[in-house]
Short mmCIF file of C-alpha atoms and ligand atoms in Angstrom, two decimals:
data_model
loop_
_atom_site.label_atom_id
_atom_site.label_comp_id
_atom_site.label_asym_id
_atom_site.label_seq_id
_atom_site.Cartn_x
_atom_site.Cartn_y
_atom_site.Cartn_z
CA MET J 1 -11.80 34.29 -10.37
CA VAL J 2 -10.66 30.96 -10.96
CA ARG J 3 -11.49 28.53 -8.30
CA SER J 4 -10.48 24.82 -7.48
CA ALA J 5 -10.58 22.54 -4.73
CA LEU J 6 -7.85 20.55 -4.50
CA SER J 7 -6.96 17.11 -2.45
CA ILE J 8 -4.12 15.21 -2.75
CA GLY J 9 -2.66 12.84 -0.28
CA VAL J 10 -2.19 14.32 2.80
CA LEU J 11 -2.40 17.94 1.64
CA SER J 12 -6.38 19.36 1.42
CA ALA J 13 -6.39 22.93 -0.21
CA THR J 14 -8.65 25.63 -1.22
CA VAL J 15 -6.73 28.14 -3.91
CA LEU J 16 -8.26 31.24 -5.17
CA LEU J 17 -6.10 32.34 -7.57
CA GLY J 18 -6.13 35.87 -7.90
CA GLY J 19 -8.42 36.32 -4.64
CA VAL J 20 -7.94 36.15 -0.94
CA ALA J 21 -5.55 32.98 -0.36
CA LEU J 22 -6.76 30.64 2.36
CA THR J 23 -5.28 28.40 4.10
CA SER J 24 -3.53 24.39 3.86
CA SER J 25 -2.92 22.29 6.41
CA ALA J 26 -0.71 19.26 6.38
CA SER J 27 -0.80 16.32 8.73
CA ALA J 28 1.83 13.83 9.49
CA GLU J 29 4.16 13.35 6.20
CA PRO J 30 6.51 10.13 5.97
CA GLY J 31 9.61 11.19 4.98
CA ALA J 32 9.61 13.74 8.25
CA ALA J 33 11.26 12.59 10.64
CA ALA J 34 10.28 11.29 14.23
CA ALA J 35 8.19 13.64 16.49
CA ALA J 36 5.50 14.82 14.33
CA PRO J 37 3.62 17.07 16.51
CA SER J 38 0.19 16.41 16.60
CA LYS J 39 -1.51 19.69 15.42
CA ALA J 40 -2.29 20.40 11.88
CA VAL J 41 0.24 23.44 10.22
CA ARG J 42 -1.38 26.06 8.86
CA TYR J 43 -0.24 27.97 5.73
CA PRO J 44 -1.53 30.20 2.82
CA ALA J 45 -2.44 28.01 -0.22
CA ASP J 46 -0.91 30.60 -2.22
CA SER J 47 2.28 30.06 -0.58
CA LEU J 48 5.46 28.98 -1.79
CA ARG J 49 5.44 25.48 -0.16
CA ALA J 50 1.32 24.96 -0.42
CA LEU J 51 1.98 25.23 -4.64
CA GLY J 52 5.01 22.64 -4.20
CA ASP J 53 3.21 20.45 -2.36
CA ARG J 54 0.35 19.65 -5.05
CA ILE J 55 3.65 18.14 -7.33
CA GLY J 56 5.46 16.88 -4.29
CA LEU J 57 8.13 19.46 -4.42
CA ARG J 58 9.63 20.91 -1.33
CA ILE J 59 10.39 24.04 -1.71
CA GLY J 60 13.04 25.04 0.52
CA THR J 61 15.41 27.48 2.48
CA ALA J 62 18.51 28.35 3.75
CA VAL J 63 17.90 29.73 7.63
CA ASN J 64 19.85 31.96 9.38
CA MET J 65 19.98 31.12 12.87
CA ASP J 66 20.65 34.63 13.89
CA GLU J 67 17.09 35.67 12.98
CA LEU J 68 15.15 32.44 13.35
CA GLY J 69 13.03 32.97 16.54
CA SER J 70 14.22 36.78 16.88
CA ASN J 71 12.45 38.53 13.80
CA THR J 72 9.08 38.15 13.81
CA ASP J 73 8.67 38.25 9.89
CA TYR J 74 11.86 36.47 8.87
CA THR J 75 10.49 33.60 11.12
CA LYS J 76 7.03 33.89 10.03
CA ILE J 77 8.13 33.78 6.05
CA THR J 78 9.82 30.98 6.84
CA ALA J 79 7.52 28.79 8.47
CA GLU J 80 5.12 29.48 5.81
CA GLN J 81 6.52 30.04 2.74
CA PHE J 82 8.30 27.30 2.98
CA SER J 83 8.67 23.11 3.71
CA SER J 84 12.05 22.07 3.79
CA VAL J 85 14.81 24.22 5.74
CA THR J 86 18.86 24.14 5.44
CA PRO J 87 21.09 25.71 8.20
CA GLU J 88 22.64 28.23 6.30
CA ASN J 89 25.66 28.12 8.80
CA VAL J 90 25.17 25.95 11.95
CA MET J 91 25.89 22.10 10.88
CA LYS J 92 29.47 23.41 9.82
CA TRP J 93 32.45 21.66 11.33
CA GLN J 94 33.30 25.23 12.32
CA LEU J 95 30.07 25.63 14.17
CA VAL J 96 29.54 22.91 15.73
CA GLU J 97 32.67 21.81 16.87
CA PRO J 98 34.98 25.13 17.76
CA THR J 99 37.28 24.06 20.61
CA ARG J 100 38.51 20.25 19.90
CA GLY J 101 36.07 17.71 21.82
CA THR J 102 33.52 20.02 22.36
CA TYR J 103 30.66 19.91 20.49
CA ASP J 104 28.17 22.61 20.26
CA TRP J 105 24.67 21.38 18.85
CA ALA J 106 22.35 24.04 20.11
CA PRO J 107 21.85 26.30 16.86
CA ALA J 108 21.19 23.19 14.98
CA ASP J 109 18.84 21.30 17.51
CA ARG J 110 17.01 24.22 17.31
CA LEU J 111 16.53 24.61 14.37
CA VAL J 112 15.80 20.80 13.71
CA ALA J 113 12.79 21.28 16.39
CA PHE J 114 11.43 24.08 13.95
CA ALA J 115 11.34 22.41 11.42
CA LYS J 116 9.22 19.87 13.62
CA THR J 117 7.08 22.16 14.42
CA ASN J 118 6.11 23.39 11.45
CA LYS J 119 6.18 20.01 9.42
CA GLN J 120 9.50 20.90 7.12
CA LEU J 121 12.39 18.45 5.91
CA VAL J 122 15.98 19.59 6.86
CA ARG J 123 18.76 18.82 4.88
CA GLY J 124 22.14 18.60 6.62
CA HIS J 125 24.56 20.88 5.62
CA THR J 126 27.21 20.28 5.30
CA LEU J 127 29.44 16.99 6.28
CA VAL J 128 32.87 17.18 4.48
CA TRP J 129 34.64 20.52 3.37
CA HIS J 130 37.44 22.53 2.56
CA SER J 131 35.93 25.47 4.27
CA GLN J 132 34.77 27.10 7.30
CA LEU J 133 36.64 24.37 9.38
CA PRO J 134 37.60 24.56 13.07
CA THR J 135 41.10 26.81 13.49
CA TRP J 136 42.48 24.42 14.80
CA LEU J 137 42.14 21.69 12.29
CA SER J 138 43.06 24.22 9.10
CA SER J 139 42.88 27.77 9.04
CA ASP J 140 42.30 28.46 5.58
CA GLY J 141 41.43 24.04 4.41
CA TYR J 142 44.69 23.48 2.07
CA THR J 143 47.11 22.98 5.34
CA THR J 144 47.33 22.44 8.24
CA THR J 145 49.61 21.32 11.47
CA LEU J 146 47.97 17.86 11.83
CA SER J 147 48.80 14.98 10.40
CA ASN J 148 47.05 12.38 7.76
CA ASP J 149 46.34 9.54 10.18
CA GLU J 150 44.75 12.35 12.57
CA LEU J 151 42.99 13.68 9.69
CA LYS J 152 41.88 10.77 8.82
CA ALA J 153 40.61 9.60 12.53
CA LEU J 154 39.31 12.74 13.03
CA LEU J 155 37.08 13.12 9.70
CA LYS J 156 35.42 9.39 10.83
CA LYS J 157 34.74 10.73 13.98
CA HIS J 158 33.19 13.73 12.95
CA VAL J 159 31.35 12.64 9.98
CA GLN J 160 29.88 9.54 12.25
CA ASP J 161 29.29 11.85 15.68
CA GLN J 162 27.02 13.95 13.70
CA VAL J 163 25.25 12.31 11.79
CA LYS J 164 24.49 10.02 15.18
CA HIS J 165 23.20 12.77 16.86
CA PHE J 166 20.65 14.04 13.77
CA LYS J 167 19.50 10.59 12.88
CA GLY J 168 16.29 10.36 11.60
CA ASP J 169 15.56 13.63 11.90
CA ILE J 170 17.88 15.01 8.44
CA TRP J 171 15.96 14.03 4.43
CA GLN J 172 18.98 15.04 3.06
CA TRP J 173 22.63 15.44 3.90
CA ASP J 174 25.36 17.05 2.04
CA VAL J 175 27.30 14.47 2.31
CA VAL J 176 30.68 16.09 0.67
CA ASN J 177 30.64 19.75 -0.56
CA GLU J 178 32.44 21.26 -3.48
CA ALA J 179 35.44 18.77 -3.83
CA PHE J 180 35.98 20.00 -7.23
CA ASP J 181 37.96 23.00 -9.14
CA ASP J 182 36.32 24.59 -12.00
CA ASP J 183 38.82 23.26 -14.41
CA GLY J 184 37.46 19.79 -13.22
CA LYS J 185 40.45 19.04 -11.01
CA PRO J 186 39.98 17.72 -7.56
CA ARG J 187 40.07 20.60 -4.76
CA GLN J 188 43.49 20.06 -3.26
CA THR J 189 42.12 20.58 0.37
CA VAL J 190 43.21 19.00 3.43
CA TRP J 191 41.44 16.03 2.80
CA TYR J 192 42.43 15.26 -0.42
CA LYS J 193 45.89 15.48 0.83
CA ALA J 194 45.09 13.06 3.90
CA TRP J 195 43.93 10.40 1.84
CA GLY J 196 46.36 10.86 -1.28
CA GLY J 197 43.09 10.95 -3.55
CA LEU J 198 39.78 11.42 -3.56
CA GLY J 199 39.06 8.27 -1.58
CA TYR J 200 37.64 10.68 1.59
CA ILE J 201 34.33 10.84 -0.57
CA ALA J 202 33.54 7.54 -0.68
CA ASP J 203 34.38 6.59 3.11
CA ALA J 204 32.44 9.75 4.14
CA PHE J 205 29.61 8.36 2.16
CA ARG J 206 30.16 5.02 3.34
CA TRP J 207 30.04 6.42 7.18
CA ALA J 208 27.32 8.64 6.82
CA HIS J 209 25.27 5.67 5.16
CA GLU J 210 26.05 3.50 8.35
CA ALA J 211 25.16 6.00 10.79
CA ASP J 212 21.61 6.93 9.50
CA PRO J 213 20.54 4.64 6.67
CA LYS J 214 17.52 6.26 5.61
CA ALA J 215 18.90 9.57 4.97
CA LEU J 216 19.67 10.59 1.01
CA LEU J 217 23.23 11.42 0.69
CA PHE J 218 24.54 13.81 -1.84
CA TYR J 219 27.12 15.15 -3.53
CA ASN J 220 26.86 19.30 -3.72
CA ASP J 221 28.50 21.41 -6.05
CA TYR J 222 28.51 24.95 -7.77
CA ASN J 223 28.49 25.62 -11.35
CA LEU J 224 27.10 21.43 -12.06
CA GLU J 225 24.38 23.57 -13.85
CA PHE J 226 26.67 24.49 -16.81
CA THR J 227 28.05 21.38 -19.02
CA GLY J 228 31.97 22.02 -18.70
CA PRO J 229 34.81 21.08 -17.05
CA LYS J 230 33.48 20.92 -13.62
CA SER J 231 29.93 19.43 -14.41
CA ASN J 232 31.78 16.46 -16.60
CA ALA J 233 33.91 15.28 -13.52
CA VAL J 234 32.05 15.76 -11.29
CA TYR J 235 29.30 13.62 -13.39
CA ASP J 236 32.26 10.88 -14.35
CA PHE J 237 33.02 10.69 -10.46
CA VAL J 238 29.60 10.11 -9.78
CA LYS J 239 29.34 7.49 -12.04
CA THR J 240 31.72 5.36 -10.84
CA LEU J 241 30.49 6.22 -7.22
CA LYS J 242 27.50 4.37 -8.20
CA ALA J 243 29.59 2.19 -10.23
CA GLN J 244 31.20 0.74 -6.86
CA ARG J 245 27.99 0.72 -4.89
CA VAL J 246 28.59 3.74 -2.29
CA PRO J 247 25.60 5.00 -0.83
CA ILE J 248 25.29 8.01 -2.79
CA ASP J 249 21.25 8.88 -3.04
CA GLY J 250 21.72 12.23 -5.19
CA VAL J 251 23.98 15.63 -6.36
CA GLY J 252 22.84 19.03 -5.28
CA PHE J 253 23.39 21.69 -7.55
CA GLN J 254 24.23 24.98 -5.79
CA GLY J 255 22.63 27.11 -8.36
CA HIS J 256 24.57 30.84 -7.83
CA LEU J 257 23.48 32.30 -10.48
CA ASP J 258 25.26 35.81 -12.15
CA THR J 259 23.01 37.82 -14.68
CA GLN J 260 26.34 38.57 -15.82
CA TYR J 261 26.33 35.52 -17.66
CA GLY J 262 24.22 33.23 -19.33
CA PHE J 263 21.68 30.89 -18.56
CA PRO J 264 23.13 27.84 -17.86
CA ASP J 265 21.82 24.30 -19.78
CA LEU J 266 20.81 23.47 -16.11
CA GLN J 267 17.82 20.72 -17.33
CA ASN J 268 20.32 19.09 -19.81
CA ASN J 269 22.73 18.51 -16.37
CA LEU J 270 19.61 17.43 -13.68
CA GLN J 271 18.76 14.62 -15.87
CA ARG J 272 22.15 13.61 -17.15
CA PHE J 273 23.11 13.36 -13.15
CA ALA J 274 19.26 11.69 -12.79
CA ASP J 275 20.05 9.13 -15.41
CA LEU J 276 22.66 7.74 -13.26
CA GLY J 277 19.73 6.66 -11.30
CA LEU J 278 20.26 9.65 -8.62
CA LYS J 279 18.29 12.06 -6.98
CA VAL J 280 18.83 15.62 -8.07
CA ALA J 281 18.14 18.90 -6.08
CA GLU J 282 18.76 22.59 -6.54
CA THR J 283 20.09 23.29 -3.13
CA GLU J 284 21.20 26.99 -3.09
CA VAL J 285 19.96 28.88 -5.53
CA ASP J 286 20.32 32.81 -5.58
CA VAL J 287 20.29 35.68 -8.49
CA ARG J 288 23.09 37.87 -8.23
CA THR J 289 22.88 41.36 -9.84
CA PHE J 290 25.94 44.27 -10.35
CA THR J 291 24.72 46.55 -7.37
CA GLN J 292 25.00 50.21 -6.01
CA ALA J 293 27.60 50.87 -4.03
CA ALA J 294 26.76 50.60 0.21
CA PRO J 295 24.20 51.99 1.25
CA ASN J 296 22.22 50.77 -1.54
CA VAL J 297 23.59 47.34 -1.61
CA ASN J 298 20.95 45.60 -2.87
CA THR J 299 19.35 47.98 -5.31
CA PRO J 300 20.29 47.02 -9.17
CA THR J 301 22.65 49.62 -11.19
CA ASP J 302 20.58 48.55 -13.77
CA PRO J 303 16.85 49.36 -13.81
CA LEU J 304 16.16 46.77 -15.97
CA ALA J 305 18.17 43.96 -14.17
CA PRO J 306 14.62 42.64 -12.36
CA TYR J 307 13.66 41.28 -15.24
CA ALA J 308 16.77 38.78 -15.76
CA GLN J 309 16.72 37.96 -12.13
CA GLU J 310 13.08 36.76 -12.68
CA SER J 311 14.00 35.27 -16.39
CA TYR J 312 16.46 33.49 -14.02
CA TRP J 313 14.55 32.40 -11.28
CA SER J 314 11.70 31.73 -13.40
CA ARG J 315 14.17 29.04 -15.55
CA ALA J 316 16.27 27.74 -12.65
CA LEU J 317 12.63 26.55 -11.36
CA LYS J 318 11.05 25.46 -14.45
CA ALA J 319 14.53 23.01 -14.84
CA CYS J 320 13.79 21.67 -11.55
CA LEU J 321 10.36 21.17 -12.55
CA ALA J 322 10.64 19.02 -15.61
CA VAL J 323 12.73 16.52 -13.90
CA ARG J 324 10.91 14.34 -12.27
CA GLU J 325 13.76 13.10 -9.97
CA CYS J 326 14.51 17.03 -9.05
CA ILE J 327 12.75 16.52 -4.94
CA SER J 328 13.76 19.76 -3.77
CA PHE J 329 13.81 23.70 -4.97
CA THR J 330 15.88 25.56 -2.07
CA PRO J 331 17.03 29.33 -2.06
CA TRP J 332 19.61 30.32 -0.48
CA GLY J 333 18.05 32.70 1.73
CA PHE J 334 14.84 34.31 1.10
CA GLY J 335 15.57 38.59 2.43
CA ASP J 336 18.37 40.17 0.30
CA THR J 337 19.44 41.95 4.03
CA TYR J 338 20.69 38.46 5.21
CA SER J 339 22.64 37.18 1.77
CA TRP J 340 25.94 36.19 1.48
CA ILE J 341 26.82 38.04 -1.78
CA PRO J 342 27.56 41.61 -0.33
CA GLY J 343 29.93 40.65 1.66
CA TRP J 344 31.45 38.35 -0.92
CA PHE J 345 31.37 40.14 -3.98
CA ASP J 346 33.00 44.11 -3.11
CA ASN J 347 34.42 44.88 -6.29
CA PRO J 348 32.01 45.13 -8.09
CA GLN J 349 29.25 45.08 -6.28
CA GLU J 350 26.71 42.42 -6.62
CA GLY J 351 23.46 41.78 -4.65
CA ALA J 352 19.49 41.76 -4.51
CA ALA J 353 19.98 37.77 -5.35
CA LEU J 354 16.47 36.91 -3.06
CA LEU J 355 13.22 36.53 -3.44
CA TYR J 356 12.40 39.30 -0.38
CA ASP J 357 14.08 42.69 -0.44
CA ALA J 358 15.78 44.01 2.72
CA ASP J 359 12.44 44.82 4.08
CA LEU J 360 11.46 41.31 3.67
CA LYS J 361 8.78 41.83 1.57
CA PRO J 362 8.13 39.94 -1.36
CA LYS J 363 10.17 41.27 -5.04
CA SER J 364 8.52 40.27 -8.38
CA GLN J 365 10.65 37.63 -8.01
CA TYR J 366 8.39 36.02 -5.37
CA TYR J 367 5.84 36.57 -7.82
CA VAL J 368 7.32 34.72 -10.79
CA ILE J 369 8.10 32.16 -8.53
CA GLN J 370 4.81 31.10 -6.94
CA GLN J 371 3.12 31.61 -10.18
CA ASP J 372 5.17 29.21 -12.24
CA LEU J 373 4.62 26.83 -8.94
CA ALA J 374 0.45 27.79 -9.11
CA LEU J 375 0.56 26.78 -13.01
CA ALA J 376 2.61 23.66 -12.46
CA ALA J 377 -0.38 20.67 -11.64
CA GLY J 378 1.09 19.02 -15.33
CA ALA J 379 4.58 18.52 -13.64
CA PRO J 380 5.89 15.49 -12.97
CA ARG J 381 5.27 14.90 -9.45
CA ARG J 382 7.88 13.55 -7.59
CA ASN J 383 6.14 10.24 -5.36
CA GLY J 384 9.37 8.25 -5.80
CA PRO J 385 10.92 6.25 -2.91
CA GLY J 386 13.06 8.41 -0.14
CA ALA J 387 11.20 11.53 -2.33
CA GLY J 388 9.79 12.41 1.36
CA HIS J 389 6.40 12.02 0.81
O1 G3I G 1 30.37 33.05 13.20
C1 G3I G 1 31.18 34.45 12.82
C2 G3I G 1 31.09 35.31 13.82
O2 G3I G 1 31.51 34.91 15.36
C3 G3I G 1 32.09 36.43 13.70
O3 G3I G 1 32.31 37.67 14.28
C4 G3I G 1 31.66 37.14 12.30
C5 G3I G 1 32.62 38.31 11.67
O4 G3I G 1 33.03 37.97 10.77
O5 G3I G 1 32.05 35.83 11.08
C6 G3I G 1 31.11 34.64 11.57
O6 G3I G 1 31.18 34.10 10.29
C7 G3I G 1 30.43 33.87 9.12
C8 G3I G 1 30.05 32.79 9.07
O7 G3I G 1 29.34 32.97 7.95
C9 G3I G 1 28.79 32.64 10.20
O8 G3I G 1 27.88 33.72 10.06
C10 G3I G 1 31.52 33.96 8.33
O9 G3I G 1 32.61 35.21 8.36
C11 G3I G 1 30.94 34.29 6.79
O10 G3I G 1 31.87 34.18 6.00
C12 G3I G 1 30.25 32.96 6.54
O11 G3I G 1 29.95 32.89 5.40
C13 G3I G 1 29.05 31.71 4.84
C14 G3I G 1 29.88 31.27 4.13
O12 G3I G 1 29.02 30.26 3.33
C15 G3I G 1 31.54 30.79 4.50
O13 G3I G 1 32.04 30.25 3.37
C16 G3I G 1 27.81 32.42 4.05
O14 G3I G 1 26.70 32.86 5.70
C17 G3I G 1 27.43 31.39 3.80
O15 G3I G 1 25.98 31.67 2.94
C18 G3I G 1 27.73 30.79 2.98
O16 G3I G 1 27.70 29.31 2.35
C19 G3I G 1 27.42 28.84 1.26
C20 G3I G 1 27.82 27.34 1.49
O17 G3I G 1 27.26 26.91 2.56
C21 G3I G 1 28.30 26.09 0.13
N1 G3I G 1 28.10 26.89 -0.95
C22 G3I G 1 28.20 28.14 -1.13
C23 G3I G 1 27.93 29.13 0.20
C24 G3I G 1 27.68 30.89 -0.21
O18 G3I G 1 29.30 30.97 -0.89
#
């Protein structure tokens, strides 16, 4: 049995590799906003968060607020395994302002409070998107009955009000989400049309920065993992934003991967964006595969599929580990029952994409990630300014 005692900064942990896990405790964390609880938080020394702490890498999860607090196992895993949380839905415009002029911050406030109690940082998701808009604004994100002037005033107020409401509580904001199509052209959303171009993006970053100068501001998208028209277009675009001194701090790579496609040149893409002077993060990682029909929506059709999934999870994490500017690695939830995938891809069925199964038991993918983190002591430590450590 290998026994190693670690003492790194605010964290001290005793790890028994191959033996019984003890606990880690984290005390006050710079970068964690306001109202730090007085009691140290305890979590297993072999948890993903404790292992990530050793190199300053935040391991996050998307959180389903229908489960947090009411589902005991779900709540325990959220607290013990992750050092960062992202609201899967409750900070989206559709949920924070379902009726025009009336905000409902309650579910998101509850997540922020949970994060403070458990010494976690929060990724705010997301301020400007074409999807999940309230129906009074647009039912499809591409058409609206509102005028361009109204849309401009509404977006400004939305960004300012939401960032101010959570001021000091958000580590990274996904300021703008999915503004480009796969062919690299700007998505023709209501925002693009109202501004007559991509000018809404620089405006949104500036408004967000004014409202909370300490939050890290991210552009977030899918398929940036693969070098190609979309990744290239976003690369050129954020380079222009930097040149124009727009306050953008980072780029989020969602990382919705699928075993039917080859593994992307993810590390190269993380690195080239980082080389622009940006932080990067993997923000919504999952690895789906073909699965059986209901009720077995999370059982792969191919018994060998889990091996491919383990490999993809491992490579996705290692790409982040290899790039010093990659400050967080966030799976998009952790229990297959709660994944967005089976409800989205129904022909053919896909699923089984997360680290825990439908009974909230860790899958082989979990143990692969855990081992990768345990062996990552030599990876570059993420301790740059604003990394939240
Ligand atoms: O809130 C309503 C509820 O009132 C209604 O009864 C129910 C009936 O379908 O729908 C509920 O809304 C659902 C919402 O999640 C909240 O649960 C929507 O139907 C459903 O479409 C929505 O899905 C979310 C999806 O974004 C919407 O595009 C997923 O949970 C969420 O995981 C997914 O997350 C996105 C990221 O934000 C951005 N990147 C891609 C990622 C995966 O699609």
